[in-house]
Structure formats: structure tokens, C-alpha cells
Amino acid sequence: MSTYTLPAPLSRPQAMPQTLYTVASGDLRPSANVKCWPTQQKLEDDFAAAAASFGWSIQRAHPYDAEKGHGFIDSQRAGIEVFKEIPVDAPVVVVDAVWQYSHHVLPGLRTHEGPILVVANWAGDFPGLVGLLNLTGSMTKADVAYSALWSADFTDDWARTRLGEWLETGGIVHDQSHVRDLPALDPESQEVQLGRALAGQLRDEKAIIGVFDEGCMGMYNAIFDDELLNPLGIYKERLSQSALVAEMTKVTDDEARAVKTWLDERGFEFRFGSDPSTELTEDQVISQFRMYIAALRIADDFGLDAIGIQYQQGLKDTVPASDLAEGLLNNVERPAVLSRDGSRELYQNVAVPHFNEVDEGVAVDALITNRIWTAMGLDPATTLHDIRWGEEYDGEFVWVFEISGSVPASHNGGYDKSYAMRQDPMFFPLGGGTLSGCSKPGEIVWSRVFIMDGELHVDLGRGHVADLPAEETKRRLDATNPEWPIMHAVLHGVGRDQLMARHKANHAQVVYAPDAETADRALLAKAAFFEELGVQVHLCGEVAL
């Protein structure tokens, strides 16, 4: 009889009474972790003081690394090792003041048996709230129970009351009364008929989304399984970012420079400098225009209906940022791109939906939005934004929606109201320009497609973009990332804490309508489209059907 050496069971420490075990998930990029570490330290100190006031102590589950210059969990392996040393039934708090890669801690959180709390600082300087929303959206998809909390410094009554609730019960019940399921729709409504007919067309004729490397920056919530997409009529073409770089080398200098000339003629501003390590240069944007042309040629090769470029890890060390290409693709009016032999204009006079950071929830949403808005004769330019931060202004809560690089120029009011700035060297060592501006005032429909309980859901709501003074816009940009495009979003009937408690992603999708009545009609058609496809539809806030 054979004798085998069996692995020893994992030995874990016993939980200490009245002790919270904290972890800090960070970025994969060392430069970001080092720069953001002081902000993280302050949040950890603030949270520890709040916990101490309730009689609880903090046990940080992993040390500061002096050699690296930060105390973040900076890889999936590091996170797995950290959770091996945490008592499996202990209360765990993920303290998040920065953008973080959710997959660093998701393996440990999936198998943890104690209560889990995710906390973030209510501030705009670094995207901690964005990181919280990605992690909670990822845990929702993974069916991991959690609670979430946010505060400027955890001294306010609202946050302290809910922290006390979690310490006593292991959970927090937030107000989500703004959410309701879609009621029965009127089959005689023209918008309902349109939405259902377009849904049938998509399901029957099918669409392909081109995914240039799946799984950007640990965003597990942004990966949608084929088994969920295929019943909608949506299929993936899995592509490699290396193929994109290879195609860029085939784009001529004249072709790339023609894109810049086109933008120059329309008043687009390039905020150039001379030092490529910290400033935008012409060489950087010419490379970006090669990517724009290459992406459309690959899309034409595969018959793609939408494109997603992961960009970050790997590509960021090879070529300048993808943002200018992405913003151009999402706009109906954009520079013409010809086939390789020059015989055809590719995707003439249409927007090609781009789902930034290969967020496949955005892909579904953008594809459907594009078809409805086009059928209704509206501008189909749509984009995602990070839910970055927000404050009250003139009696209403105004969100800072701010995506990390580009929006369609029509959202800013045109190319002459848009500009390019260099991406932060902390994230983008080779630079590249943004397609930035301040989103114009107007009526919007906002939404998010997400996975919960193994099924597809969509939240739909209405809002408007506020017209804030230039000095307030500048203050908000300076408090966040001045190089990124900003939208002053007001969500109708949805409070600050309601959105944070409900939203299952760091991204929200937005699209304009010319007036409130048209926005309401377009939202109805969109709801009917999703319902017809079998997606569970939820209305958020004040929505008139």
C-alpha cells in the first residue's frame, strides 16, 4: 500500500476580542502606491480613532514595507498570503483611500467567514470612493456579503451611527428606497414597441464586442461571462493588445498626422509642452492617432459593433495612453479612417461605442444605448464616468463624474470646447493626451448594467448636468484630476448615500437628450429593450414612464 504525505491543514490564529483586522488593497503600479500612501495613512488613523471610541482596537493584518515605501497589498499573491494570517471568523475592514485592484483581496474575502466592512474617505484627491465601488461591485458579483461606509474623517454622526450598527450587528442597512422594479409597460406605447423591436433585432441578428485583453486593473465586476451575454445576442471577439500595437506600426505618419490636422481645423486644443516625461508632446498624440486608426481597421476586420481597450498593464509601458482614440471613437463626428487599401471609409458617420477599461457592463449598455438613440434620431454619443466624489452646490448635490481620460467631444459641446492634457506620469509613464472638457448643461439618462445573484440587472435613472461657474469647475478639477474630463451630474431623486449604497460599480453610463420629455421617452425605450432581453430592470429615483 502506498503512503502519501498529506498537506497539513492551514493553521490560523484565533481572533482577539474587540479587535478589527484591517487590510489595504492598493494599486499594481508602485508609483501610485508610493504617492497615495500618506492619504491612506490618514484614513487608517481616522478610522482607528472612530473604532477606538466604540471600544474596539485595530490589528493591521499586514505591515508597512519600508523598501517599497508603502503598506498596500499590491498583488493577488500578496493578498492571499495576508488572509492566511487573519482569523477566518474575525471582523475584517478593507480601508480604501485610493484606487485599488479588487482582485488583490477578493480571493481572501471570498472565503472569509466573519463580517466584512469596506470603508472609504469622502474626498476627491485620490479615487478611494471609486475603489470602494469597484470592490463592492466585485463582491456583489462574487456573492460575498459585505457592508460599506464612507466619511470625510469618521467623526460625523451619520458615519458613526452606522459604524456602531456594524460593530454591534455585523451589518449596515442603508436606505435604498429610491430603487423600484420596472412596472408593467404599456404595449401600445411607441417607445415600448421600439425598445422591444430593437431587442428582438439584437437577439436575432447578433452583435460582436471586441475585447482587447479582458480584466482591466482587477475589475472583476467588469467581466461578463459569455453565458450571460450570449442570450442577449452579444458575443465576444477576444483580441490582444499586442495585435493593436502591431497594427499601429502599419499606420503611416501621413495618416496619423491627418487626424491631428482634422482636429486642429475644428479648434481642438493640444496643451503641449517640451518635456515628454511630464508634458504632452506631439509625438505622443501622433502615436495615439495611430492607435485610433489601427483600432478601426481591426474592428472592420472582425465586424465589431463595439470596442474595448484595456490599456493599463502592459500597453502603458509600450505606447502612450489610449484615451484620445477612445474619445474619438465614441463621437459621431470624427476623423475619417480608410481601409488599408484606401478604397473604403470605415464606419462612416457613426459612433463606434468604446467601452473604456474593457468594462463589459459598459459594453452592453453602450451598445444598447447607441441603437436606441440612433433609432430615435438622437446623438448616440455615450460614455462611462467614474463616480468620483461630490458636494452640494446652490441647494443640490452635484456629483463629480470624471472618467480617466476621454469623453465624446459632443458631450463638451464640440471639439472647439475640448482639449488634450498629458496623462499623469504616475499612471502613464509614456504620456498621451486626454480628450477633456466640461460636460455641457443638459438632460441625461444614467445607468449601470451589473451582475447580482448570477443574473444581469440594470439600474436606470434620470438626471441633468448642472451649469456651474468656471471657478467652481476649476475648484473641483483641482481637487481631483484636472487633466480628466468632468461632468457636474445631478441625479434626480437619488441622494448621495443612496447612490453609494446601491451602485454596483465604479462606473456609471451617461447619455444626453435634447430635453426632459425626450429623455423620459428614451429611458422608457431603453427599459423596454432590456426587459425584452430578460435583464432585470430597476428604476432609480424620479423616473417618469
Coordinates of C-alpha atoms in Angstrom, one line a residue, residues 81-458:
E81 CA -0.8 35.3 1.9
V82 CA -2.2 38.1 4.1
F83 CA -5.6 36.4 4.5
K84 CA -3.9 33.2 5.7
E85 CA -2.9 35.1 8.8
I86 CA -6.3 36.6 9.6
P87 CA -8.7 34.6 11.8
V88 CA -11.3 33.2 9.5
D89 CA -14.2 34.4 11.6
A90 CA -12.8 37.8 12.7
P91 CA -14.3 41.1 11.6
V92 CA -12.4 42.4 8.6
V93 CA -12.3 46.0 7.4
V94 CA -10.9 47.0 4.0
V95 CA -9.7 50.5 4.4
D96 CA -9.6 52.2 1.0
A97 CA -8.4 55.8 0.3
V98 CA -7.2 55.2 -3.2
W99 CA -7.9 53.3 -6.4
Q100 CA -7.3 49.7 -5.7
Y101 CA -7.2 46.4 -7.7
S102 CA -10.1 44.4 -6.3
H103 CA -8.5 41.0 -7.2
H104 CA -5.7 41.7 -4.7
V105 CA -8.1 40.9 -1.9
L106 CA -11.1 39.2 -3.5
P107 CA -9.7 35.6 -3.0
G108 CA -9.4 36.2 0.7
L109 CA -12.8 37.9 1.0
R110 CA -14.5 35.1 -0.9
T111 CA -13.6 32.5 1.8
H112 CA -13.7 34.7 4.8
E113 CA -16.4 33.8 7.3
G114 CA -16.5 36.9 9.5
P115 CA -18.3 40.2 8.8
I116 CA -16.7 42.4 6.2
L117 CA -16.8 46.2 6.0
V118 CA -15.3 48.3 3.2
V119 CA -14.7 52.0 4.2
A120 CA -13.5 54.9 2.1
N121 CA -12.7 58.6 2.7
W122 CA -15.2 61.1 1.2
A123 CA -12.6 63.1 -0.7
G124 CA -11.7 63.8 -4.3
D125 CA -7.9 64.0 -4.2
F126 CA -7.5 60.2 -4.8
P127 CA -10.2 57.9 -6.0
G128 CA -10.9 56.0 -2.8
L129 CA -14.7 56.1 -3.4
V130 CA -14.1 54.7 -6.9
G131 CA -12.1 51.9 -5.4
L132 CA -14.8 51.1 -2.8
L133 CA -17.5 50.9 -5.5
N134 CA -15.4 48.6 -7.6
L135 CA -14.7 46.3 -4.7
T136 CA -18.3 46.2 -3.5
G137 CA -19.5 45.6 -7.1
S138 CA -17.0 42.8 -7.4
M139 CA -18.2 41.2 -4.1
T140 CA -21.8 41.6 -5.3
K141 CA -20.9 39.6 -8.4
A142 CA -19.0 37.1 -6.3
D143 CA -21.9 36.7 -3.9
V144 CA -19.8 37.8 -0.9
A145 CA -21.8 39.5 1.9
Y146 CA -20.4 42.9 2.9
S147 CA -21.2 46.3 4.3
A148 CA -19.8 49.7 3.1
L149 CA -19.3 53.0 4.7
W150 CA -17.8 56.4 3.7
S151 CA -16.9 59.6 5.5
A152 CA -14.6 62.6 5.4
D153 CA -12.9 61.6 8.7
F154 CA -15.4 59.3 10.5
T155 CA -16.3 62.0 13.1
D156 CA -19.7 62.8 11.6
D157 CA -22.9 61.4 13.3
W158 CA -24.1 59.7 10.1
A159 CA -21.0 57.6 9.7
R160 CA -20.5 57.0 13.4
T161 CA -24.1 55.7 13.8
R162 CA -23.6 53.2 11.0
L163 CA -20.2 52.1 12.2
G164 CA -21.8 51.4 15.6
E165 CA -24.5 49.4 13.9
W166 CA -21.9 47.3 12.1
L167 CA -19.9 46.7 15.2
E168 CA -23.0 45.6 17.0
T169 CA -24.7 43.5 14.3
G170 CA -22.1 42.8 11.7
G171 CA -24.1 44.6 9.0
I172 CA -25.4 48.0 7.9
V173 CA -28.9 48.6 6.4
H174 CA -28.7 51.6 4.1
D175 CA -31.7 53.5 2.7
Q176 CA -32.3 52.2 -0.8
S177 CA -35.9 53.4 -1.1
H178 CA -35.1 55.2 -4.3
V179 CA -35.0 51.8 -6.2
R180 CA -38.0 50.1 -7.6
D181 CA -38.6 47.3 -10.1
L182 CA -39.9 48.2 -13.6
P183 CA -43.7 48.2 -13.6
A184 CA -45.7 46.6 -16.4
L185 CA -45.2 48.6 -19.6
D186 CA -47.9 49.8 -21.9
P187 CA -47.6 47.6 -25.1
E188 CA -49.3 50.4 -27.1
S189 CA -46.5 52.9 -26.3
Q190 CA -44.4 53.7 -29.3
E191 CA -41.2 53.7 -27.2
V192 CA -42.0 50.3 -25.7
Q193 CA -42.6 48.9 -29.2
L194 CA -39.4 50.4 -30.4
G195 CA -37.4 49.0 -27.5
R196 CA -38.8 45.6 -27.9
A197 CA -38.3 45.5 -31.7
L198 CA -34.7 46.6 -31.3
A199 CA -34.1 44.0 -28.6
G200 CA -35.5 41.3 -31.0
Q201 CA -33.2 42.6 -33.7
L202 CA -30.2 42.3 -31.5
R203 CA -31.1 38.9 -30.3
D204 CA -31.7 37.6 -33.8
E205 CA -29.0 39.3 -35.8
K206 CA -26.4 39.4 -33.0
A207 CA -23.6 41.8 -32.3
I208 CA -19.8 41.4 -31.5
I209 CA -17.9 43.3 -29.0
G210 CA -14.1 43.4 -29.4
V211 CA -12.3 42.9 -26.2
F212 CA -8.6 43.9 -26.3
D213 CA -7.5 41.8 -23.2
E214 CA -10.0 41.2 -20.5
G215 CA -9.9 42.1 -16.9
C216 CA -8.5 45.7 -16.5
M217 CA -7.0 46.7 -13.2
G218 CA -8.5 43.9 -11.2
M219 CA -12.1 44.9 -12.1
Y220 CA -13.8 41.5 -11.6
N221 CA -17.2 43.1 -11.7
A222 CA -16.5 44.3 -15.3
I223 CA -16.0 40.7 -16.7
F224 CA -19.3 39.3 -18.0
D225 CA -19.4 35.6 -18.8
D226 CA -20.4 34.5 -22.3
E227 CA -23.3 32.6 -20.7
L228 CA -24.9 35.9 -19.6
L229 CA -24.1 37.8 -22.8
N230 CA -25.0 35.3 -25.5
P231 CA -28.7 35.1 -24.7
L232 CA -28.8 38.9 -25.3
G233 CA -27.3 38.3 -28.8
I234 CA -23.9 39.7 -27.8
Y235 CA -20.8 37.8 -28.4
K236 CA -17.1 38.5 -27.6
E237 CA -14.2 38.7 -30.1
R238 CA -11.2 38.2 -27.8
L239 CA -8.3 40.2 -29.1
S240 CA -4.8 41.0 -28.0
Q241 CA -3.4 44.5 -27.2
S242 CA -0.2 43.3 -28.9
A243 CA -2.2 42.9 -32.1
L244 CA -3.3 46.6 -31.7
V245 CA 0.4 47.7 -31.3
A246 CA 1.4 45.6 -34.3
E247 CA -1.3 47.3 -36.4
M248 CA -0.2 50.7 -35.2
T249 CA 3.2 50.1 -36.9
K250 CA 1.4 49.8 -40.2
V251 CA -0.3 53.2 -40.0
T252 CA 1.7 55.8 -42.0
D253 CA 2.9 59.1 -40.5
D254 CA 0.7 61.0 -43.0
E255 CA -2.4 59.1 -41.9
A256 CA -1.8 59.8 -38.3
R257 CA -1.0 63.5 -38.9
A258 CA -4.2 63.9 -40.9
V259 CA -6.1 63.1 -37.8
K260 CA -4.3 65.9 -35.9
T261 CA -4.9 68.3 -38.8
W262 CA -8.7 67.5 -38.8
L263 CA -8.8 68.3 -35.0
D264 CA -6.8 71.5 -35.4
E265 CA -9.2 72.7 -38.0
R266 CA -12.1 72.2 -35.6
G267 CA -10.5 74.2 -32.8
F268 CA -9.4 71.3 -30.6
E269 CA -6.6 72.4 -28.2
F270 CA -3.5 70.4 -27.6
R271 CA -1.8 71.7 -24.4
F272 CA 1.7 70.8 -25.5
G273 CA 4.9 71.1 -23.5
S274 CA 8.5 70.2 -24.2
D275 CA 9.4 67.6 -21.6
P276 CA 7.8 64.2 -22.6
S277 CA 8.3 62.8 -19.1
T278 CA 5.8 65.2 -17.6
E279 CA 4.2 67.1 -20.5
L280 CA 2.2 66.3 -23.6
T281 CA 4.2 66.3 -26.9
E282 CA 3.2 66.0 -30.5
D283 CA 4.9 62.6 -30.8
Q284 CA 2.7 61.2 -28.1
V285 CA -0.6 62.3 -29.8
I286 CA 0.6 61.1 -33.2
S287 CA 1.1 57.6 -31.6
Q288 CA -2.5 57.9 -30.2
F289 CA -3.8 58.7 -33.6
R290 CA -2.1 55.6 -35.0
M291 CA -4.0 53.6 -32.3
Y292 CA -7.3 55.3 -33.4
I293 CA -6.7 54.2 -37.0
A294 CA -5.5 50.8 -36.0
A295 CA -8.5 50.1 -33.7
L296 CA -10.9 50.9 -36.5
R297 CA -9.1 48.7 -39.0
I298 CA -9.1 45.8 -36.6
A299 CA -12.8 46.5 -35.9
D300 CA -13.5 46.3 -39.6
D301 CA -11.5 43.1 -39.9
F302 CA -13.7 41.3 -37.4
G303 CA -17.0 43.1 -38.0
L304 CA -17.1 44.6 -34.5
D305 CA -20.1 46.6 -33.1
A306 CA -18.1 48.0 -30.1
I307 CA -14.5 48.1 -29.0
G308 CA -12.9 47.9 -25.5
I309 CA -9.2 48.6 -25.0
Q310 CA -7.9 47.6 -21.6
Y311 CA -4.8 49.8 -22.0
Q312 CA -3.3 49.7 -18.5
Q313 CA -0.9 47.0 -17.6
G314 CA 1.5 46.1 -20.4
L315 CA 0.2 48.6 -23.0
K316 CA 1.0 51.6 -20.8
D317 CA 4.7 50.6 -20.9
T318 CA 4.6 50.2 -24.7
V319 CA 2.8 53.2 -26.2
P320 CA 1.1 56.4 -25.0
A321 CA -2.4 56.3 -23.5
S322 CA -5.4 55.1 -25.5
D323 CA -7.7 58.0 -24.4
L324 CA -7.7 60.2 -27.4
A325 CA -8.5 57.2 -29.6
E326 CA -11.3 56.2 -27.3
G327 CA -12.9 59.6 -27.2
L328 CA -12.9 59.9 -30.9
L329 CA -14.5 56.5 -31.4
N330 CA -17.4 57.4 -29.2
N331 CA -18.3 60.5 -31.2
V332 CA -20.4 60.6 -34.4
E333 CA -18.3 63.4 -35.9
R334 CA -14.8 62.2 -36.0
P335 CA -11.8 62.0 -38.4
A336 CA -12.3 59.7 -41.3
V337 CA -10.4 56.4 -41.4
L338 CA -9.9 54.5 -44.6
S339 CA -9.3 50.8 -45.1
R340 CA -5.7 49.7 -45.6
D341 CA -6.0 49.9 -49.4
G342 CA -7.7 53.3 -49.2
S343 CA -10.9 52.1 -51.0
R344 CA -13.4 52.4 -48.2
E345 CA -14.2 54.8 -45.3
L346 CA -14.7 52.6 -42.2
Y347 CA -17.8 53.1 -40.0
Q348 CA -18.7 56.3 -41.9
N349 CA -20.7 58.9 -40.0
V350 CA -21.4 56.7 -37.0
A351 CA -20.1 56.4 -33.4
V352 CA -18.3 53.2 -32.7
P353 CA -19.1 52.6 -29.0
H354 CA -15.9 52.2 -26.9
F355 CA -16.1 50.6 -23.5
N356 CA -13.2 52.1 -21.6
E357 CA -11.1 49.8 -19.4
V358 CA -12.9 46.8 -21.2
D359 CA -15.8 47.2 -18.8
E360 CA -18.2 44.7 -20.3
G361 CA -21.2 46.1 -18.4
V362 CA -20.4 49.3 -20.2
A363 CA -20.2 47.4 -23.5
V364 CA -23.7 46.1 -23.1
D365 CA -25.1 49.4 -22.0
A366 CA -23.3 51.5 -24.7
L367 CA -24.3 49.1 -27.5
I368 CA -28.0 49.2 -26.5
T369 CA -27.9 53.0 -25.9
N370 CA -26.4 53.6 -29.3
R371 CA -29.1 51.6 -31.0
I372 CA -32.0 53.3 -29.2
W373 CA -30.7 56.8 -29.5
T374 CA -29.8 56.3 -33.2
A375 CA -33.3 54.9 -33.9
M376 CA -34.8 57.9 -32.2
G377 CA -32.7 60.4 -34.2
L378 CA -30.7 61.5 -31.2
D379 CA -27.0 61.9 -30.7
P380 CA -25.9 58.4 -29.6
A381 CA -22.6 59.5 -28.1
T382 CA -22.3 57.8 -24.7
T383 CA -19.6 57.3 -22.2
L384 CA -18.9 55.9 -18.8
H385 CA -17.7 58.1 -15.9
D386 CA -16.1 57.2 -12.6
I387 CA -18.4 58.2 -9.7
R388 CA -15.5 60.2 -8.2
W389 CA -16.9 62.4 -5.4
G390 CA -19.4 65.2 -4.9
E391 CA -20.6 68.1 -2.8
E392 CA -23.7 70.3 -2.6
Y393 CA -23.8 73.4 -4.7
D394 CA -26.6 76.0 -4.7
G395 CA -29.0 73.7 -2.9
E396 CA -28.5 70.5 -4.8
F397 CA -26.0 67.7 -4.6
V398 CA -23.7 67.8 -7.6
W399 CA -21.6 64.8 -8.4
V400 CA -18.1 64.9 -9.9
F401 CA -18.4 62.4 -12.7
E402 CA -14.8 62.1 -14.0
I403 CA -13.5 59.4 -16.3
S404 CA -9.8 58.8 -16.5
G405 CA -9.1 60.2 -19.9
S406 CA -11.8 60.8 -22.5
V407 CA -15.4 61.6 -23.4
P408 CA -17.1 62.2 -26.8
A409 CA -16.5 65.8 -27.9
S410 CA -20.2 66.3 -28.3
H411 CA -20.6 66.0 -24.5
N412 CA -18.4 69.0 -24.1
G413 CA -20.3 71.0 -26.7
G414 CA -17.9 70.2 -29.6
Y415 CA -14.2 69.9 -30.4
D416 CA -13.7 73.6 -30.0
K417 CA -14.7 73.2 -26.4
S418 CA -12.4 70.2 -25.8
Y419 CA -8.7 69.9 -25.2
A420 CA -5.9 67.4 -24.5
M421 CA -3.7 67.3 -21.5
R422 CA -0.9 64.8 -20.6
Q423 CA -1.9 61.9 -18.5
D424 CA -0.3 61.7 -15.1
P425 CA 3.1 60.1 -15.2
M426 CA 2.1 58.2 -12.0
F427 CA -0.3 56.1 -14.1
F428 CA 1.0 56.6 -17.7
P429 CA 4.8 56.8 -18.0
L430 CA 4.8 57.3 -21.8
G431 CA 2.2 60.0 -21.6
G432 CA -0.6 60.6 -24.1
G433 CA -3.3 63.2 -24.2
T434 CA -6.8 63.1 -22.8
L435 CA -10.0 64.2 -24.6
S436 CA -11.2 66.5 -21.9
G437 CA -13.6 69.3 -21.2
C438 CA -16.5 70.2 -19.0
S439 CA -19.7 68.4 -20.0
K440 CA -22.4 70.8 -21.3
P441 CA -25.5 71.5 -19.2
G442 CA -28.5 69.4 -20.3
E443 CA -30.7 66.4 -19.6
I444 CA -29.2 62.9 -19.2
V445 CA -30.1 59.3 -18.8
W446 CA -27.8 57.4 -16.5
S447 CA -27.5 53.7 -16.0
R448 CA -25.4 50.7 -14.9
V449 CA -25.6 47.0 -16.1
F450 CA -24.3 44.7 -13.4
I451 CA -24.3 41.1 -12.2
M452 CA -26.1 40.1 -9.0
D453 CA -27.2 36.7 -7.9
G454 CA -25.8 35.3 -11.1
E455 CA -28.1 37.3 -13.3
L456 CA -27.9 40.5 -15.3
H457 CA -29.5 43.6 -13.8
V458 CA -29.7 47.2 -14.9

